mmCIF file of C-alpha atoms in Angstrom:
data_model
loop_
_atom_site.group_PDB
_atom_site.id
_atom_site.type_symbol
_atom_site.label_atom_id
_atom_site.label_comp_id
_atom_site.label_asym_id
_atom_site.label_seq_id
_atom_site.Cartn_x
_atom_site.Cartn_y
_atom_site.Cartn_z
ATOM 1 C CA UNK U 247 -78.782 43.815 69.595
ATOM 2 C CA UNK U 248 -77.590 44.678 66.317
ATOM 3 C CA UNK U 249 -74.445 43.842 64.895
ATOM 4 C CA UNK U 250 -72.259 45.661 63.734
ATOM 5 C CA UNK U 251 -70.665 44.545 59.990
ATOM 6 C CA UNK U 252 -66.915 43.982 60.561
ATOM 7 C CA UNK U 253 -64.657 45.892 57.243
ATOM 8 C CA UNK U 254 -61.887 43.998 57.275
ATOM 9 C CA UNK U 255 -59.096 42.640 55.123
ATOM 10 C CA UNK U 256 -61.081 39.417 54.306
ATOM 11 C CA UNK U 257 -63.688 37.343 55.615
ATOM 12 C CA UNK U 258 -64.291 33.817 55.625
ATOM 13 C CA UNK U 259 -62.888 30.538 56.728
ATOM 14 C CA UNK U 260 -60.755 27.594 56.054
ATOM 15 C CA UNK U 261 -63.320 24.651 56.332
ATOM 16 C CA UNK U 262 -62.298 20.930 56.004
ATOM 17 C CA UNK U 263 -63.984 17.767 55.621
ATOM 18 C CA UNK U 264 -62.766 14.135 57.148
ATOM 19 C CA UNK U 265 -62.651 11.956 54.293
ATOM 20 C CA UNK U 266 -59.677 9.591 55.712
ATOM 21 C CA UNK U 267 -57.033 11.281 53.989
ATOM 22 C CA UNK U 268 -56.279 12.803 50.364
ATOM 23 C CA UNK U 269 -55.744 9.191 48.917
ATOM 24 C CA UNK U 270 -59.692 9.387 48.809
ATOM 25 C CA UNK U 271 -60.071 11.490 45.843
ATOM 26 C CA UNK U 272 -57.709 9.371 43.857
ATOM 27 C CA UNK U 273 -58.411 5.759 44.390
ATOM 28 C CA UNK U 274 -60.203 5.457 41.845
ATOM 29 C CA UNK U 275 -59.241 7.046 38.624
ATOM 30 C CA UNK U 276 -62.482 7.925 37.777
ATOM 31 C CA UNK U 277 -63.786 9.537 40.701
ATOM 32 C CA UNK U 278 -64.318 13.428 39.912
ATOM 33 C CA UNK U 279 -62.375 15.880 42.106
ATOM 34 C CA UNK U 280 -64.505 17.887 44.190
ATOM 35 C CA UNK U 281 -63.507 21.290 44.586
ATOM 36 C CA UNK U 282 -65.377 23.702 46.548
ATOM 37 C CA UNK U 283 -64.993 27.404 45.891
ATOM 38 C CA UNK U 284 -66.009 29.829 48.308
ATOM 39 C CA UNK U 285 -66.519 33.836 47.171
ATOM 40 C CA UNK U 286 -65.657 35.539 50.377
ATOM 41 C CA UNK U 287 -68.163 37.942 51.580
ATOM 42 C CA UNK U 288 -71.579 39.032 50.020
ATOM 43 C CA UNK U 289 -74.428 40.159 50.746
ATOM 44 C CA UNK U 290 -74.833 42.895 53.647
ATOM 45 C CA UNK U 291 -71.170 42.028 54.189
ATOM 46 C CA UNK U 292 -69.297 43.638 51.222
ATOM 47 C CA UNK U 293 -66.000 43.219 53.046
ATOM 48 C CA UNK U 294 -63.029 45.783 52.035
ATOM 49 C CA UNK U 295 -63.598 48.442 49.919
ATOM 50 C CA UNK U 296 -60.590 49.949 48.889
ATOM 51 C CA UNK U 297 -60.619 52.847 47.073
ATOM 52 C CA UNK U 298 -64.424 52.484 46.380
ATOM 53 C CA UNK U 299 -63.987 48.766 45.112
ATOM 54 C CA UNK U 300 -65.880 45.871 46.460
ATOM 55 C CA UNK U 301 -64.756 43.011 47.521
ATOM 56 C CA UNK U 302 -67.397 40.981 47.761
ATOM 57 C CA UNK U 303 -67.659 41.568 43.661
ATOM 58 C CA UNK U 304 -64.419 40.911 42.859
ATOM 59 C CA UNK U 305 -64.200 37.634 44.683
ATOM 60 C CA UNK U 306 -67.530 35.900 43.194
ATOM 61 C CA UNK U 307 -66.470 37.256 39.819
ATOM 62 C CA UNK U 308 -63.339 35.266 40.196
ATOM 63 C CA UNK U 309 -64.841 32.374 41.870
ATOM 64 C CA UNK U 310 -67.490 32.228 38.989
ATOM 65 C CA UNK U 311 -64.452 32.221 36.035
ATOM 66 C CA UNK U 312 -62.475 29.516 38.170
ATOM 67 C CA UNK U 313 -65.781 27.634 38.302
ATOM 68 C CA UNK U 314 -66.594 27.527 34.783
ATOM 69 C CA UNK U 315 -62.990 26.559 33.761
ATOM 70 C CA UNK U 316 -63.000 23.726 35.962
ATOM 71 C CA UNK U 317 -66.535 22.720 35.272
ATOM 72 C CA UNK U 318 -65.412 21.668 31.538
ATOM 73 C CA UNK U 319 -62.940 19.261 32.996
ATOM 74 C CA UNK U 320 -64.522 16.484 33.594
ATOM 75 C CA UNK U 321 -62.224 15.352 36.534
ATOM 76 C CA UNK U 322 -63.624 17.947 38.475
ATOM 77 C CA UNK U 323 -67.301 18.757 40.165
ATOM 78 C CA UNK U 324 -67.748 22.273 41.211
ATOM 79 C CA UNK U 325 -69.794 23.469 44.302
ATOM 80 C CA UNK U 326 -70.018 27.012 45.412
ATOM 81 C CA UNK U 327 -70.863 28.610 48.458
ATOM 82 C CA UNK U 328 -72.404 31.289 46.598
ATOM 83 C CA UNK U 329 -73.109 32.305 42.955
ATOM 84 C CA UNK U 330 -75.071 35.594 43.923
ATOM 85 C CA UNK U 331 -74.566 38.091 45.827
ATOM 86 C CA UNK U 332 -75.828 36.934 49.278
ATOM 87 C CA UNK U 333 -74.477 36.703 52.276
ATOM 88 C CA UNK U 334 -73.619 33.004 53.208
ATOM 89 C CA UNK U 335 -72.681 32.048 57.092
ATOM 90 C CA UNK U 336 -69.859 30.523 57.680
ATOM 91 C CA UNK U 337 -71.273 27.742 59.398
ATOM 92 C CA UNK U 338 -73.858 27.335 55.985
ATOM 93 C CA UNK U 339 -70.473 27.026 54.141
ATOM 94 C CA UNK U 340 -69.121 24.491 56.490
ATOM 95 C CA UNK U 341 -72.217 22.401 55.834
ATOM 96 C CA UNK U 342 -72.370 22.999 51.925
ATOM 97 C CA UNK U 343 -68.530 21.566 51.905
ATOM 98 C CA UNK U 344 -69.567 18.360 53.839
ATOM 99 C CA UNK U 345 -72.635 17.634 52.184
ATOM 100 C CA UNK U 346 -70.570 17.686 48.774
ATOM 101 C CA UNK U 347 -67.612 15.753 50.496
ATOM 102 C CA UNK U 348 -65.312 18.045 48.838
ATOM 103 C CA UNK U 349 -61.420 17.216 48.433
ATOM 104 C CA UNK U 350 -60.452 20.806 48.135
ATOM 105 C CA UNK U 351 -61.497 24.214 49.671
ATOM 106 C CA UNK U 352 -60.375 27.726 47.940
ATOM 107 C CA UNK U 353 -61.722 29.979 49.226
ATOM 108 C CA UNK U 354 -61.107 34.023 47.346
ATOM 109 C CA UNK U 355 -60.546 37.254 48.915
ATOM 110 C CA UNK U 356 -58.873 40.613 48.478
ATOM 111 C CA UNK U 357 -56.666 42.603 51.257
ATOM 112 C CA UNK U 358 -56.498 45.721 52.216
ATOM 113 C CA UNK U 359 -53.990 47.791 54.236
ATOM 114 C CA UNK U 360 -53.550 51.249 55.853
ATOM 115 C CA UNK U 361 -50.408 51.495 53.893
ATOM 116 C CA UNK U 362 -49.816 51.405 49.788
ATOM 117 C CA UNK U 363 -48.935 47.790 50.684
ATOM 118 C CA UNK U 364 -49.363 45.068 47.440
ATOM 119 C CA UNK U 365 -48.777 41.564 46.623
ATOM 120 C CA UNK U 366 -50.837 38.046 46.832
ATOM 121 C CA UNK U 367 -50.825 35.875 50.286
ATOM 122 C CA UNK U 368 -52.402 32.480 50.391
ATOM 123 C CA UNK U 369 -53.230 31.701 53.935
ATOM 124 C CA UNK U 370 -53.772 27.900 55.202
ATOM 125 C CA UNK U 371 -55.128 26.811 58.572
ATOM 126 C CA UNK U 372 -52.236 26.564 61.515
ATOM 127 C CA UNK U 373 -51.033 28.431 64.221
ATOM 128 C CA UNK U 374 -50.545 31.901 63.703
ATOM 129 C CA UNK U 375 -46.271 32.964 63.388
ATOM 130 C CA UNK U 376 -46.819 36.314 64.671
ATOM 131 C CA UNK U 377 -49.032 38.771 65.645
ATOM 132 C CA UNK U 378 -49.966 40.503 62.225
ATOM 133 C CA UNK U 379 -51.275 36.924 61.136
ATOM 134 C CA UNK U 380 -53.048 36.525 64.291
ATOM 135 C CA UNK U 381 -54.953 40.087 63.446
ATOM 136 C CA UNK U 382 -55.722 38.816 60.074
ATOM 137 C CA UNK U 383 -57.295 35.730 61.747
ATOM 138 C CA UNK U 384 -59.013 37.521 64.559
ATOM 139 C CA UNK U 385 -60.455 40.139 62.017
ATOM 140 C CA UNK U 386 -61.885 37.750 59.433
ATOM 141 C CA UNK U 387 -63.381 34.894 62.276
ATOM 142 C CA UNK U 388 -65.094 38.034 63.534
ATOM 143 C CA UNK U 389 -67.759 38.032 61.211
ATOM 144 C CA UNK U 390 -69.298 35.510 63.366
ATOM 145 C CA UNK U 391 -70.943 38.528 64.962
ATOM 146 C CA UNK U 392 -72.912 39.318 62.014
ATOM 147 C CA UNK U 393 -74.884 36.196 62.930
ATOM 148 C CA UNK U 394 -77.665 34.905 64.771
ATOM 149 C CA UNK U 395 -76.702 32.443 67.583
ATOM 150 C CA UNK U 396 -73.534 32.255 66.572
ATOM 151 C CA UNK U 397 -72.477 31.259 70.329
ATOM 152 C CA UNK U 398 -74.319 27.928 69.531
ATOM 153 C CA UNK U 399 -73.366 27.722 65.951
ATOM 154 C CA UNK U 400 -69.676 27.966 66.825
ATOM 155 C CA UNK U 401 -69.596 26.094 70.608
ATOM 156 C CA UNK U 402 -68.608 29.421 72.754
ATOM 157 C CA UNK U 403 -65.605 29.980 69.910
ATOM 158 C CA UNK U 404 -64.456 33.625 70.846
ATOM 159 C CA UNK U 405 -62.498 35.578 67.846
ATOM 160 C CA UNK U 406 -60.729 37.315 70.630
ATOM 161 C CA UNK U 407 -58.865 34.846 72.025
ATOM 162 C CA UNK U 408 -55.908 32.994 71.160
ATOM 163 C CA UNK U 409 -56.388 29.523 72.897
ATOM 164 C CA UNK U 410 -59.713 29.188 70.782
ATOM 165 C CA UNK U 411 -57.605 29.572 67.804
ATOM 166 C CA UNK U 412 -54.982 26.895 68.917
ATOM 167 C CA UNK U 413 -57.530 24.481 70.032
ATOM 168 C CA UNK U 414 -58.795 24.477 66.373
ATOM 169 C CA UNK U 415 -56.208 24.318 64.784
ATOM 170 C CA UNK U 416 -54.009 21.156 66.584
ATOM 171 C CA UNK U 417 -56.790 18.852 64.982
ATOM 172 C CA UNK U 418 -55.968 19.988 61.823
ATOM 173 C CA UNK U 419 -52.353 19.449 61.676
ATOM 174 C CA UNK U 420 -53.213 15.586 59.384
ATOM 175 C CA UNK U 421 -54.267 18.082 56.402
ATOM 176 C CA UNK U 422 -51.211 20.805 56.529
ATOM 177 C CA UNK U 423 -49.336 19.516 53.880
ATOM 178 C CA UNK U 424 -51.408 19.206 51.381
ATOM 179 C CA UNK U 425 -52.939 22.231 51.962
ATOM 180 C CA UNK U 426 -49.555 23.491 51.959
ATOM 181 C CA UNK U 427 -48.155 22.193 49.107
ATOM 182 C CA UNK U 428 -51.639 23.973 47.322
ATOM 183 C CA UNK U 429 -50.905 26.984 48.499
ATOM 184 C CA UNK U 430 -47.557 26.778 47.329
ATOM 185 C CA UNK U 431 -48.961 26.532 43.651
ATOM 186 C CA UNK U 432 -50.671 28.798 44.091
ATOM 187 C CA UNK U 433 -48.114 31.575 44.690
ATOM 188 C CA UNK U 434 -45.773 30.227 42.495
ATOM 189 C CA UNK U 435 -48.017 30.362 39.849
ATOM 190 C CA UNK U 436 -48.769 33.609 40.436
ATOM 191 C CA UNK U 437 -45.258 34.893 40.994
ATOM 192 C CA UNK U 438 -44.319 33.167 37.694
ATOM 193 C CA UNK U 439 -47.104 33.143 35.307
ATOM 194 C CA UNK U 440 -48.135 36.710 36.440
ATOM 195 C CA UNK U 441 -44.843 38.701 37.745
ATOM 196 C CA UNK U 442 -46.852 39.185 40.930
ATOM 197 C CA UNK U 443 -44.733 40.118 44.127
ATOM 198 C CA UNK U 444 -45.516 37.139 46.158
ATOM 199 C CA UNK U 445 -46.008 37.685 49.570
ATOM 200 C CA UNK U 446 -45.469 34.153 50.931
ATOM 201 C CA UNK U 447 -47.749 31.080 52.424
ATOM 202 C CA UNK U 448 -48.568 31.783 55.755
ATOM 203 C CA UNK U 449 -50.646 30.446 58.351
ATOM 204 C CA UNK U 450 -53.240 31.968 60.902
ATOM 205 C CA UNK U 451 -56.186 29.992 63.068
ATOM 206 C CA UNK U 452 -59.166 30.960 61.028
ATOM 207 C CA UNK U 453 -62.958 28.988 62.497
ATOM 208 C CA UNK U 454 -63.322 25.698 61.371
ATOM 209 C CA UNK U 455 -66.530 24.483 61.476
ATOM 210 C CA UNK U 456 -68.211 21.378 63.003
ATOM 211 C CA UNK U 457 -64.858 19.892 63.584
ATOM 212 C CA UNK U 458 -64.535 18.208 59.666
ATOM 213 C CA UNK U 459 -61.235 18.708 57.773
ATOM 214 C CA UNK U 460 -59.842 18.880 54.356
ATOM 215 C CA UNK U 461 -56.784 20.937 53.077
ATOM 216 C CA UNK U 462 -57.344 24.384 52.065
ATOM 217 C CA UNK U 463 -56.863 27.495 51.292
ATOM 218 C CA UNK U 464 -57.654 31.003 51.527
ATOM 219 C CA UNK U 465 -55.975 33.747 48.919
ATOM 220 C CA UNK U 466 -55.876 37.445 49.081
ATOM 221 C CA UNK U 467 -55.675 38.526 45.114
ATOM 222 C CA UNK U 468 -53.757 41.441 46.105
ATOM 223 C CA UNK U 469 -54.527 44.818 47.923
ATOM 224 C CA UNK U 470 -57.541 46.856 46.890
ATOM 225 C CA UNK U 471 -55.746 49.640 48.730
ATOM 226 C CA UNK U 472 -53.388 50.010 46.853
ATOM 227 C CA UNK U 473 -53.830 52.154 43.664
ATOM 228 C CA UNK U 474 -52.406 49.829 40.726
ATOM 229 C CA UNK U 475 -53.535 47.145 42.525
ATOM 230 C CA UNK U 476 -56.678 47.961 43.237
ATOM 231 C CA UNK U 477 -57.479 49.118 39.971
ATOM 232 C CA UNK U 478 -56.197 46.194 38.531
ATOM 233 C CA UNK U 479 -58.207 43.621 40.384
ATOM 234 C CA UNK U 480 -61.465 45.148 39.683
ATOM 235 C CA UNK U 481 -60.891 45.171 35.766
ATOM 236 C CA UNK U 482 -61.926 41.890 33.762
ATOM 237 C CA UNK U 483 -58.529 41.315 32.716
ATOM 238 C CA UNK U 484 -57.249 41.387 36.193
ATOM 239 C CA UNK U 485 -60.276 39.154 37.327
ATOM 240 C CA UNK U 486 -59.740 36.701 34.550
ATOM 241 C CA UNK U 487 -55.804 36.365 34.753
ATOM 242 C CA UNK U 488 -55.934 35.617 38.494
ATOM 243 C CA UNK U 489 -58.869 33.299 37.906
ATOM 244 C CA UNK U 490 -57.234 31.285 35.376
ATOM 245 C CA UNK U 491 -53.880 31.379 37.192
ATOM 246 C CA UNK U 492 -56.111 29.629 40.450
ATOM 247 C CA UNK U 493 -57.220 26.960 38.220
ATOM 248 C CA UNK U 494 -54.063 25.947 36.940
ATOM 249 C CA UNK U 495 -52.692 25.840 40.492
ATOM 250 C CA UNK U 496 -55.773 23.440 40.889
ATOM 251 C CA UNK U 497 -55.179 20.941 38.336
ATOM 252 C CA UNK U 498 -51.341 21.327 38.934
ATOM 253 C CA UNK U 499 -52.126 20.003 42.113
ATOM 254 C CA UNK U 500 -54.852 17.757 41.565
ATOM 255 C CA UNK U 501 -52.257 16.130 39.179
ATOM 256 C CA UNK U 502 -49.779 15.743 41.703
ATOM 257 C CA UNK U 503 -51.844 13.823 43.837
ATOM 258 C CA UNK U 504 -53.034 11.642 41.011
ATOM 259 C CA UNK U 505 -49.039 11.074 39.974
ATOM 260 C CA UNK U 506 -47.721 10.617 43.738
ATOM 261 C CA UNK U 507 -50.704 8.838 45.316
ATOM 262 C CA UNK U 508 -52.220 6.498 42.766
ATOM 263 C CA UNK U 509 -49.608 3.814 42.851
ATOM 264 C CA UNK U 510 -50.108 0.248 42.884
ATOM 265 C CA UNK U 511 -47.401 -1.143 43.986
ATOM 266 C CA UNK U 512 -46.529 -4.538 42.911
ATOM 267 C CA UNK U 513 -45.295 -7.218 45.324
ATOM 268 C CA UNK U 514 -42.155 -8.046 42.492
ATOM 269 C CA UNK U 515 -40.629 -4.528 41.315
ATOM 270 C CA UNK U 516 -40.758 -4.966 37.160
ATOM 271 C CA UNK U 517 -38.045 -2.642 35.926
ATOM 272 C CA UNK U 518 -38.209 -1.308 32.635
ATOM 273 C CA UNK U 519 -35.434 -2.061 29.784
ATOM 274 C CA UNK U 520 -35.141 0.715 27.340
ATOM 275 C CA UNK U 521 -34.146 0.452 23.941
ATOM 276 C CA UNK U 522 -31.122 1.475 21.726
ATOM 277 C CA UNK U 523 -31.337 3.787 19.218
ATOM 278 C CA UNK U 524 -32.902 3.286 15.787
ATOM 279 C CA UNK U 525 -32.417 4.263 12.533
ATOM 280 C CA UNK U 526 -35.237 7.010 11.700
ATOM 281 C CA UNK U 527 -35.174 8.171 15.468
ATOM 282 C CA UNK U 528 -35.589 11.900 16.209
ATOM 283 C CA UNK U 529 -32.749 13.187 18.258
ATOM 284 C CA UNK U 530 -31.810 16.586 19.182
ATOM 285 C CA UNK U 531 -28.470 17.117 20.332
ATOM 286 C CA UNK U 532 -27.739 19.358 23.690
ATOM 287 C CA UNK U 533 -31.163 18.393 24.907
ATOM 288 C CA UNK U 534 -32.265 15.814 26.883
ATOM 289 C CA UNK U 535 -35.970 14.908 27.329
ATOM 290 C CA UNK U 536 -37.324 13.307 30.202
ATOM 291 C CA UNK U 537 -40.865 11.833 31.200
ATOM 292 C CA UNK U 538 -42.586 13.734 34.041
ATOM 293 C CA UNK U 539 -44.443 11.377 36.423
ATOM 294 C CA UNK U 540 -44.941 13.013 39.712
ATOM 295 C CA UNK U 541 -44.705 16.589 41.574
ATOM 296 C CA UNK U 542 -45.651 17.353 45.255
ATOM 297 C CA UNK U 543 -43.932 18.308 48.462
ATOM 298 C CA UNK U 544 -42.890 14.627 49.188
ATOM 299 C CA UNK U 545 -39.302 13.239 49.036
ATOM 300 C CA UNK U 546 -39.521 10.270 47.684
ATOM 301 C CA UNK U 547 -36.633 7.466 47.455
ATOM 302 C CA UNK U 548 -35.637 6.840 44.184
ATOM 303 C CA UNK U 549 -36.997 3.411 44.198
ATOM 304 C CA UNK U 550 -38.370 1.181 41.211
ATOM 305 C CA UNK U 551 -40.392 -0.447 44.080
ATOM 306 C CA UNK U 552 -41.638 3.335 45.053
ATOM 307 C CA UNK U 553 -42.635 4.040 41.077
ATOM 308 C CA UNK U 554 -44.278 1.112 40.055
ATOM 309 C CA UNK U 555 -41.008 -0.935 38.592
ATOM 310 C CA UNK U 556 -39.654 1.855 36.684
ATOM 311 C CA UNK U 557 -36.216 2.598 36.920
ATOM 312 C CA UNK U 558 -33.540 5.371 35.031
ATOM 313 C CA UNK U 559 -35.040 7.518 37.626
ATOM 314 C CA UNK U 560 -34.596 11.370 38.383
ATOM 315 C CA UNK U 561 -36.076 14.168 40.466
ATOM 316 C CA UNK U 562 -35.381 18.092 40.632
ATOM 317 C CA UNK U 563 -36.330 20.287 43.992
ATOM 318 C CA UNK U 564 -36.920 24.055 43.671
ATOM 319 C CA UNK U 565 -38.465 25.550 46.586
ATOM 320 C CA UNK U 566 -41.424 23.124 48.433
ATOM 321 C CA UNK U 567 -42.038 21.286 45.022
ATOM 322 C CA UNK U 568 -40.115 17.811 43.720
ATOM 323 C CA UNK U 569 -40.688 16.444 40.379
ATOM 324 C CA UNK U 570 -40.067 13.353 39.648
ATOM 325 C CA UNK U 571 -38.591 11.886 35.881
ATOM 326 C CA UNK U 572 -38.459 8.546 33.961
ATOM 327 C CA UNK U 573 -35.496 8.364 31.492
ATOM 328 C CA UNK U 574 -33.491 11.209 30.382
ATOM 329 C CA UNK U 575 -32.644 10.896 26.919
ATOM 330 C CA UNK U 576 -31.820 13.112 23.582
ATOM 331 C CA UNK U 577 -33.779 10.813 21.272
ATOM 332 C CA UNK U 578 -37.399 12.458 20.802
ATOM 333 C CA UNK U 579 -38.686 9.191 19.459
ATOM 334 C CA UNK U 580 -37.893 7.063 22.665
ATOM 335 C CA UNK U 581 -38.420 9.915 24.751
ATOM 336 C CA UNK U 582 -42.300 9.226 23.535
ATOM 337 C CA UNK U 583 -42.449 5.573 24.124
ATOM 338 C CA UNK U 584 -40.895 6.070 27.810
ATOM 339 C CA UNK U 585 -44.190 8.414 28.372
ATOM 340 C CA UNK U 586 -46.370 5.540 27.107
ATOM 341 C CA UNK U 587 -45.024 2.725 29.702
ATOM 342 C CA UNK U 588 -44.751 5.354 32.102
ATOM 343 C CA UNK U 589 -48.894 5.635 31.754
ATOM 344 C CA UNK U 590 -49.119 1.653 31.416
ATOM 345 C CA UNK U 591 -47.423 1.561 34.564
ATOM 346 C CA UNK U 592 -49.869 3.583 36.291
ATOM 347 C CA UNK U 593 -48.891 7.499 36.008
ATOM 348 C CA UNK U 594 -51.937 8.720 34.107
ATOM 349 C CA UNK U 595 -50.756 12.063 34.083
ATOM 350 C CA UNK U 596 -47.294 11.822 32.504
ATOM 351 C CA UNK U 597 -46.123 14.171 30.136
ATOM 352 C CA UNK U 598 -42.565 14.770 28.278
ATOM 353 C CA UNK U 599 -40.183 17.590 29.585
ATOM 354 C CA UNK U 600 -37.140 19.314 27.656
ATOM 355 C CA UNK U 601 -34.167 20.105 29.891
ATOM 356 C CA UNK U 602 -30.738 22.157 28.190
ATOM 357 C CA UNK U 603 -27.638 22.693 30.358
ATOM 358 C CA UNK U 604 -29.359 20.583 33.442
ATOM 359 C CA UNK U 605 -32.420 23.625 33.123
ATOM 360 C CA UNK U 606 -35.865 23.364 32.415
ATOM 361 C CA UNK U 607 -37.251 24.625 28.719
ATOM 362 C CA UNK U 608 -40.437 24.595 27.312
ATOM 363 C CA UNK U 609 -41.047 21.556 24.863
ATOM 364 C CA UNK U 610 -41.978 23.759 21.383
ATOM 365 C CA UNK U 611 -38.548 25.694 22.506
ATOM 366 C CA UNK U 612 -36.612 22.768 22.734
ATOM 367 C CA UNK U 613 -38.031 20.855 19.438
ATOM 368 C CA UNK U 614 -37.376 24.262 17.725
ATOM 369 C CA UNK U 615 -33.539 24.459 18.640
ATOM 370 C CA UNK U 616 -32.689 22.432 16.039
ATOM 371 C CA UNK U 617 -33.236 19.987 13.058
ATOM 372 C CA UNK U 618 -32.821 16.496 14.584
ATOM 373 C CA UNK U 619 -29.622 14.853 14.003
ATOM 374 C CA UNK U 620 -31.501 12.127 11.721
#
């Protein structure tokens, strides 16, 4: 029998792949990130089309730009699902993201909605909070029907029915928070960087295939439905400002992992002594720089045993995200040598911050305040 091609608000799935745990990507500092980006739909399936828009457009074009970004970086490798438009089975995707033992899943959609509804969602994998995200779920794992033996592709997994869902998604649970704290990014970014309303992380029991995990996530650019919306998601600016706001997320959170995860820790904590001031040093009164060394959803102790010997610790908390500091000083000149023992101590990654009144200001802003006071 024919099937019947499902329109719905998205279509695709959260796939993960056991590689131990994140750690894996970041023992060695070397190793390239894999990141797998998935362009939902394609092919015969064109998912929504919102007032005339296609989804399955829209989503490869911004998969493509994402791709090419990260593809000059060369922390990362880049695999796609798709790069045409063809339609990929979800179970084919599942076995592209193993065979390329990816770290990282995004996979790119667009909504839709009866209503004039608007905003960006990222979705991870978990059990559905209420009914509307068990729709969403139910609706994009039914594109399953589109294909061939897909009752032996997916072992008897019915779209229909809840306990399938929540049998997937219990063996996931070792991956949630990193694929939460991605997701997070990921709509901060956009709320932020963008002015985008944010609609919130949530989590519904999209398929996952052939039982192999690694965090991801799935995010609806916005509503094609709605009129604004629509139109701007299907213009190249739209597509390339959402693109490059996805890839920042990416590295934001790549570098998180690289900052909270790659640390040596040695048996005898070495803390650091810093230095008076000097004659000649740069300092800027009523701001204080510090050294960023870490970010992620983890509370950490402030430790020097926890950060590698350092001490003159700090951290800051705003929503899911903590950051972590070295030093907190008004002298621009130290401020620079912290951030150099900060990388010989293992943080790679770190970078100096500008803080005025306890609040967070953009470097140039900060250095532009004033003349230093020598």
């Amino acid at each position: 029998m024919k099937k019947k091609i499902i329109h719905t608000v998205c279509i695709s799935l959260v796939i993960f792949c056991a590689f131990g745990c994140s750690q894996k990507a970041i023992a060695q500092e070397n190793d390239q990130f894999v990141v797998v980006l998935d362009a939902g739909h394609g092919g015969d399936d064109p998912g929504n089309r919102g007032n005339g828009y296609k989804e399955k457009e829209i989503s490869l074009n911004v998969v493509l730009k994402i791709g090419a970004t990260l593809e000059k970086d060369n922390r990362f490798k880049v695999v796609y699902t798709r790069k045409t438009d063809k339609f990929i089975e979800l179970h084919e995707r599942g076995s592209i993201a193993n065979k390329a033992k990816a770290d990282l899943f995004v996979s790119v959609h667009c909504n839709s909605h009866r209503s004039q509804a608007y905003g960006t969602e990222t979705f991870v994998l978990g059990l559905h909070a209420n009914d509307e995200n068990f729709n969403v779920a139910k609706n994009e794992n039914s594109v399953i029907l589109l294909e061939d033996n897909y009752e032996a592709n997916y072992d008897g997994f019915d779209p229909n029915s809840p306990e399938s869902i929540i049998g997937l998604t219990l063996m996931q649970e070792e991956y949630l928070e990193q694929s939460l704290t991605l997701a997070s990014f990921v709509q901060n970014r956009f709320k932020k960087s963008l002015k985008k309303k944010s609609r919130g992380v949530k989590q519904a029991g999209f398929v996952v295939l052939h039982q192999t995990y690694m965090p991801s996530v799935l995010v609806e650019l916005g509503f094609l439905t709605n009129h604004k919306e629509g139109k701007y998601l299907n213009s190249a600016k739209g597509q390339q400002e959402m693109a490059a706001s996805i890839t920042k997320s990416i590295v934001d959170y790549k570098e998180s992992l690289d900052a909270i995860y790659y640390v040596p820790k040695p048996e005898i904590p070495e803390t650091v002594e810093i230095k008076a001031e000097m004659e000649g040093d740069k300092v800027y009164e009523g701001v204080n720089f510090r050294v960023q060394i870490a970010a992620g959803s983890t509370d950490i102790e402030l430790k020097p045993f926890n950060f590698n010997g350092l001490d003159q610790l700090s951290k800051t908390h705003t929503g899911d995200l903590y950051k972590y500091y070295f030093g907190k000083t008004s002298n621009y000149t130290l401020i620079q040598e912290l951030k150099d023992i900060a990388v010989d101590k293992g943080f790679p990654s770190s970078f100096v911050v500008a803080f005025k009144n306890e609040e967070s200001i953009p470097l140039a802003e900060a250095l532009k305040l004033n003349n230093p006071s020598n």
